[in-house]
Amino acid sequence: MRVLPQIFYVLLVRDWQPQEVTPFQGFAPGLLAHLPTMQRIVQLPGDFLEYAMPRADRLARRVAGVGGWTWAPFNSSCLPDLGISLLMPVWVMFSADATVADDVEAWRPKQPVKPLHVGVGNIAADLDLDELTPGVLARHCRESLAAAKAFRVDLDIAYALDAINRWTIPSPGPSPLHFSSHNVSAPNEMVLLSEGYRLSNGSPVEGDVNDSKYFAAIEESARAVISLREEAGSRRAHLADPPRPDLILFAPAIYADLDAAIASIRKEAPPGLA
């Protein structure tokens, strides 16, 4: 039985009450402390194969929707219901709360393969978030694979170890765009981070009343991503996922009750908010 190539990233939060979530998207309050975690994850590989292949192949794989990250948020109280599978043994768990970290430490000795525990924001763990580098992750992958093999001798880990031993960390240099520090461009900027580009401080657009600056930040970041897609060219990996539309527009989900509340004051709201 061949081990799966995915690396599982787990963002742990404390239990929360329904009224504590954000009105848009319904994010649990603990997830807000994991914003640095999400930025770090994209600077790490999604699986064993990613860093073992040429850049153009890696990009084509991403465009095809094949090389994404396997990650999930969990309430730490749900840990007793989770178990690390020997077929997917490499787990990295992030704690941004001391109580959550204690839950992880109580749970992981019961697992056949021990996950790597990373602390976010001065939380005691195996290492701090800033110390989680591709090299550290490679060592954890090898240790986890060996531990899984010890439990199940028929497990095929050879291809995974071979790939990890051939990892080449992306390091193309400074970012081709100035990061605007706003959610309108953050997804595109994170794509660049995932390819090893270094952060480049730009002029933050948050709080600026001039819409043109938001439009410029979106356009600049989109063009930077498009240039990466062009590097991939027309490759076989695209066949896994046909070309998408040129433009995708979406609006954040909002709770129905809040939408009704906004509607009740809409007549009194300034035109720009109505």
Tab-separated table of C-alpha atoms in Angstrom:
chain	number	residue	atom	x	y	z
A	1	MET	CA	0.000	0.000	0.000
A	2	ARG	CA	1.486	3.316	-1.092
A	3	VAL	CA	1.487	6.208	1.351
A	4	LEU	CA	-0.456	9.283	0.174
A	5	PRO	CA	1.680	12.292	-0.807
A	6	GLN	CA	-0.339	14.978	0.992
A	7	ILE	CA	0.885	16.877	4.049
A	8	PHE	CA	-2.003	17.699	6.399
A	9	TYR	CA	-1.958	21.166	8.007
A	10	VAL	CA	-4.352	21.563	10.963
A	11	LEU	CA	-5.305	24.968	12.415
A	12	LEU	CA	-6.652	24.441	15.929
A	13	VAL	CA	-8.965	26.837	17.752
A	14	ARG	CA	-10.836	26.846	21.046
A	15	ASP	CA	-14.563	26.206	21.272
A	16	TRP	CA	-16.751	29.184	20.460
A	17	GLN	CA	-20.339	30.361	20.669
A	18	PRO	CA	-22.431	31.100	17.555
A	19	GLN	CA	-22.651	34.797	18.397
A	20	GLU	CA	-18.851	35.079	18.470
A	21	VAL	CA	-18.268	34.341	14.788
A	22	THR	CA	-17.630	37.054	12.236
A	23	PRO	CA	-20.721	38.367	10.389
A	24	PHE	CA	-19.028	37.724	7.034
A	25	GLN	CA	-18.216	34.071	6.278
A	26	GLY	CA	-18.763	33.065	9.930
A	27	PHE	CA	-15.116	32.664	10.876
A	28	ALA	CA	-14.512	31.355	14.391
A	29	PRO	CA	-12.745	33.986	16.545
A	30	GLY	CA	-9.738	31.720	17.039
A	31	LEU	CA	-9.060	31.689	13.299
A	32	LEU	CA	-8.176	35.387	13.325
A	33	ALA	CA	-5.075	34.555	15.362
A	34	HIS	CA	-4.071	32.134	12.593
A	35	LEU	CA	-3.632	34.754	9.876
A	36	PRO	CA	0.183	34.377	10.140
A	37	THR	CA	-0.309	30.602	9.998
A	38	MET	CA	-2.115	30.793	6.673
A	39	GLN	CA	0.632	32.968	5.234
A	40	ARG	CA	3.250	30.488	6.423
A	41	ILE	CA	1.466	27.426	5.033
A	42	VAL	CA	1.544	28.757	1.487
A	43	GLN	CA	5.321	29.043	1.808
A	44	LEU	CA	5.505	25.287	2.389
A	45	PRO	CA	4.786	22.401	-0.012
A	46	GLY	CA	1.342	20.860	-0.215
A	47	ASP	CA	2.781	17.384	-0.684
A	48	PHE	CA	6.017	15.433	-1.050
A	49	LEU	CA	6.146	15.865	-4.833
A	50	GLU	CA	5.869	19.621	-5.200
A	51	TYR	CA	9.458	20.684	-4.475
A	52	ALA	CA	10.883	17.714	-6.394
A	53	MET	CA	9.638	18.905	-9.784
A	54	PRO	CA	10.739	21.724	-12.118
A	55	ARG	CA	9.152	25.139	-11.553
A	56	ALA	CA	7.138	25.086	-14.792
A	57	ASP	CA	5.682	21.675	-13.951
A	58	ARG	CA	4.854	22.822	-10.435
A	59	LEU	CA	3.062	25.901	-11.759
A	60	ALA	CA	1.120	23.875	-14.334
A	61	ARG	CA	0.078	21.480	-11.616
A	62	ARG	CA	-1.227	24.362	-9.504
A	63	VAL	CA	-3.132	25.832	-12.450
A	64	ALA	CA	-4.752	22.443	-12.975
A	65	GLY	CA	-5.953	22.420	-9.363
A	66	VAL	CA	-3.865	19.353	-8.513
A	67	GLY	CA	-1.148	20.737	-6.248
A	68	GLY	CA	-3.118	22.547	-3.566
A	69	TRP	CA	-2.708	22.383	0.194
A	70	THR	CA	-4.611	19.976	2.412
A	71	TRP	CA	-5.583	21.957	5.496
A	72	ALA	CA	-8.509	22.339	7.873
A	73	PRO	CA	-9.499	24.238	11.018
A	74	PHE	CA	-10.627	22.179	14.012
A	75	ASN	CA	-11.881	22.882	17.497
A	76	SER	CA	-9.330	21.350	19.827
A	77	SER	CA	-12.177	19.719	21.775
A	78	CYS	CA	-12.752	17.520	18.702
A	79	LEU	CA	-9.245	16.044	18.827
A	80	PRO	CA	-10.395	12.809	20.539
A	81	ASP	CA	-12.429	12.119	17.383
A	82	LEU	CA	-9.392	12.555	15.118
A	83	GLY	CA	-6.786	9.948	14.371
A	84	ILE	CA	-3.654	10.060	12.241
A	85	SER	CA	-3.846	7.528	9.435
A	86	LEU	CA	-0.747	5.545	8.504
A	87	LEU	CA	-1.625	6.207	4.857
A	88	MET	CA	-1.405	9.971	5.449
A	89	PRO	CA	1.032	10.214	8.344
A	90	VAL	CA	2.526	13.704	7.991
A	91	TRP	CA	0.555	16.194	10.088
A	92	VAL	CA	1.520	19.726	11.131
A	93	MET	CA	-0.690	21.198	13.861
A	94	PHE	CA	-0.816	24.893	14.758
A	95	SER	CA	-1.887	26.270	18.148
A	96	ALA	CA	-2.451	29.989	18.789
A	97	ASP	CA	-3.981	29.508	22.255
A	98	ALA	CA	-2.394	28.004	25.385
A	99	THR	CA	-5.432	25.858	26.219
A	100	VAL	CA	-5.530	24.541	22.675
A	101	ALA	CA	-1.822	23.716	22.867
A	102	ASP	CA	-2.455	21.728	26.053
A	103	ASP	CA	-5.188	19.770	24.238
A	104	VAL	CA	-2.732	18.893	21.464
A	105	GLU	CA	-0.079	17.764	23.927
A	106	ALA	CA	-2.609	15.506	25.668
A	107	TRP	CA	-3.813	13.997	22.376
A	108	ARG	CA	-0.718	13.361	20.309
A	109	PRO	CA	0.981	10.709	22.502
A	110	LYS	CA	-1.983	8.461	21.662
A	111	GLN	CA	-1.252	8.634	17.927
A	112	PRO	CA	0.817	6.037	16.043
A	113	VAL	CA	2.711	8.867	14.323
A	114	LYS	CA	3.413	12.060	16.257
A	115	PRO	CA	2.419	15.311	14.523
A	116	LEU	CA	4.650	18.361	14.479
A	117	HIS	CA	3.211	20.938	16.896
A	118	VAL	CA	3.818	24.585	15.966
A	119	GLY	CA	3.112	27.507	18.294
A	120	VAL	CA	1.701	30.759	16.927
A	121	GLY	CA	2.289	33.903	18.941
A	122	ASN	CA	4.524	32.736	21.818
A	123	ILE	CA	2.599	29.509	22.433
A	124	ALA	CA	4.703	26.660	23.830
A	125	ALA	CA	5.099	23.863	21.264
A	126	ASP	CA	7.791	21.931	19.384
A	127	LEU	CA	8.807	25.118	17.612
A	128	ASP	CA	7.593	28.630	16.835
A	129	LEU	CA	5.898	29.521	13.572
A	130	ASP	CA	8.944	31.461	12.349
A	131	GLU	CA	11.063	28.336	12.816
A	132	LEU	CA	8.918	26.218	10.512
A	133	THR	CA	11.018	26.142	7.358
A	134	PRO	CA	10.944	23.707	4.422
A	135	GLY	CA	14.078	22.085	5.839
A	136	VAL	CA	12.429	21.496	9.222
A	137	LEU	CA	9.350	20.162	7.458
A	138	ALA	CA	11.463	17.778	5.359
A	139	ARG	CA	12.956	16.300	8.522
A	140	HIS	CA	9.474	15.875	10.037
A	141	CYS	CA	8.273	14.175	6.836
A	142	ARG	CA	11.111	11.636	6.955
A	143	GLU	CA	10.511	10.913	10.646
A	144	SER	CA	6.752	10.510	10.149
A	145	LEU	CA	7.187	8.203	7.170
A	146	ALA	CA	9.649	6.038	9.082
A	147	ALA	CA	7.262	5.854	12.050
A	148	ALA	CA	4.362	4.845	9.797
A	149	LYS	CA	6.515	2.178	8.139
A	150	ALA	CA	7.414	0.770	11.550
A	151	PHE	CA	3.715	0.230	12.282
A	152	ARG	CA	2.896	-1.139	8.826
A	153	VAL	CA	5.788	-2.881	7.111
A	154	ASP	CA	3.964	-3.247	3.789
A	155	LEU	CA	3.599	0.540	3.479
A	156	ASP	CA	5.400	1.898	0.396
A	157	ILE	CA	7.278	5.065	1.404
A	158	ALA	CA	10.197	4.787	-1.045
A	159	TYR	CA	8.791	7.187	-3.650
A	160	ALA	CA	8.002	9.751	-0.948
A	161	LEU	CA	11.496	9.640	0.551
A	162	ASP	CA	13.034	9.885	-2.909
A	163	ALA	CA	10.956	12.999	-3.665
A	164	ILE	CA	11.793	14.663	-0.336
A	165	ASN	CA	15.506	14.026	-0.887
A	166	ARG	CA	15.246	15.909	-4.199
A	167	TRP	CA	13.484	18.984	-2.798
A	168	THR	CA	14.623	22.296	-4.255
A	169	ILE	CA	13.185	25.239	-2.328
A	170	PRO	CA	11.714	27.990	-4.577
A	171	SER	CA	13.728	31.192	-4.224
A	172	PRO	CA	13.243	33.469	-7.247
A	173	GLY	CA	14.007	36.677	-5.316
A	174	PRO	CA	12.091	39.866	-4.502
A	175	SER	CA	8.402	40.042	-5.322
A	176	PRO	CA	7.509	41.540	-8.718
A	177	LEU	CA	4.823	43.624	-7.000
A	178	HIS	CA	4.514	45.792	-3.900
A	179	PHE	CA	2.310	44.119	-1.328
A	180	SER	CA	-0.659	46.333	-0.521
A	181	SER	CA	-1.578	44.710	2.817
A	182	HIS	CA	-5.268	44.377	2.003
A	183	ASN	CA	-7.605	41.459	1.381
A	184	VAL	CA	-8.444	42.686	-2.122
A	185	SER	CA	-5.000	41.575	-3.249
A	186	ALA	CA	-3.934	39.151	-0.487
A	187	PRO	CA	-4.930	35.945	-2.373
A	188	ASN	CA	-2.826	36.904	-5.373
A	189	GLU	CA	0.046	37.980	-3.144
A	190	MET	CA	-0.061	34.606	-1.360
A	191	VAL	CA	0.328	32.882	-4.730
A	192	LEU	CA	3.610	34.730	-5.137
A	193	LEU	CA	4.676	33.822	-1.599
A	194	SER	CA	4.022	30.172	-2.436
A	195	GLU	CA	6.613	30.405	-5.201
A	196	GLY	CA	9.278	31.741	-2.879
A	197	TYR	CA	9.026	35.450	-3.642
A	198	ARG	CA	9.996	37.665	-0.732
A	199	LEU	CA	7.611	40.184	0.741
A	200	SER	CA	7.990	43.659	-0.702
A	201	ASN	CA	6.410	46.450	1.309
A	202	GLY	CA	4.187	48.711	-0.708
A	203	SER	CA	1.784	51.467	0.193
A	204	PRO	CA	-1.129	50.032	2.233
A	205	VAL	CA	-4.527	50.827	0.746
A	206	GLU	CA	-6.551	50.017	3.874
A	207	GLY	CA	-8.660	52.974	4.985
A	208	ASP	CA	-8.065	54.857	1.747
A	209	VAL	CA	-11.261	56.416	0.378
A	210	ASN	CA	-9.895	56.494	-3.157
A	211	ASP	CA	-11.322	53.426	-4.938
A	212	SER	CA	-8.762	53.714	-7.722
A	213	LYS	CA	-6.037	52.558	-5.333
A	214	TYR	CA	-7.982	49.369	-4.600
A	215	PHE	CA	-8.489	48.772	-8.310
A	216	ALA	CA	-4.768	49.311	-8.952
A	217	ALA	CA	-3.784	46.865	-6.183
A	218	ILE	CA	-6.106	44.197	-7.593
A	219	GLU	CA	-4.905	44.704	-11.151
A	220	GLU	CA	-1.210	44.720	-10.254
A	221	SER	CA	-1.452	41.554	-8.164
A	222	ALA	CA	-3.583	39.798	-10.792
A	223	ARG	CA	-1.072	40.602	-13.525
A	224	ALA	CA	1.736	39.161	-11.395
A	225	VAL	CA	-0.179	35.888	-11.032
A	226	ILE	CA	-1.050	35.798	-14.726
A	227	SER	CA	2.650	36.077	-15.525
A	228	LEU	CA	3.263	32.964	-13.415
A	229	ARG	CA	0.517	31.114	-15.257
A	230	GLU	CA	2.145	32.052	-18.563
A	231	GLU	CA	5.377	30.409	-17.393
A	232	ALA	CA	3.516	27.115	-17.119
A	233	GLY	CA	2.431	27.363	-20.750
A	234	SER	CA	0.152	24.742	-22.294
A	235	ARG	CA	1.091	21.546	-20.522
A	236	ARG	CA	-0.415	18.131	-20.005
A	237	ALA	CA	-1.221	18.978	-16.381
A	238	HIS	CA	-3.881	21.393	-17.637
A	239	LEU	CA	-5.856	18.427	-18.897
A	240	ALA	CA	-6.691	17.566	-15.289
A	241	ASP	CA	-8.781	20.718	-15.122
A	242	PRO	CA	-10.063	22.513	-18.249
A	243	PRO	CA	-9.374	26.257	-18.650
A	244	ARG	CA	-11.547	28.439	-16.440
A	245	PRO	CA	-13.392	31.636	-17.344
A	246	ASP	CA	-11.302	34.771	-17.723
A	247	LEU	CA	-13.022	36.474	-14.809
A	248	ILE	CA	-14.665	35.137	-11.664
A	249	LEU	CA	-16.615	37.543	-9.457
A	250	PHE	CA	-17.898	36.665	-6.002
A	251	ALA	CA	-19.311	38.353	-2.925
A	252	PRO	CA	-18.571	37.254	0.650
A	253	ALA	CA	-21.285	35.198	2.325
A	254	ILE	CA	-23.261	37.049	4.966
A	255	TYR	CA	-25.592	35.721	7.632
A	256	ALA	CA	-29.264	36.079	6.723
A	257	ASP	CA	-30.106	37.741	10.034
A	258	LEU	CA	-27.468	40.398	9.483
A	259	ASP	CA	-28.668	40.992	5.944
A	260	ALA	CA	-32.165	41.583	7.294
A	261	ALA	CA	-30.810	44.004	9.882
A	262	ILE	CA	-28.962	45.956	7.191
A	263	ALA	CA	-32.118	46.065	5.081
A	264	SER	CA	-34.069	47.561	8.001
A	265	ILE	CA	-31.721	50.556	8.170
A	266	ARG	CA	-31.016	50.820	4.474
A	267	LYS	CA	-33.352	53.787	4.005
A	268	GLU	CA	-31.478	55.735	6.664
A	269	ALA	CA	-28.004	54.725	5.521
A	270	PRO	CA	-25.839	57.039	3.386
A	271	PRO	CA	-26.032	56.284	-0.359
A	272	GLY	CA	-22.579	54.719	-0.338
A	273	LEU	CA	-23.673	52.109	2.191
A	274	ALA	CA	-27.155	51.387	0.864
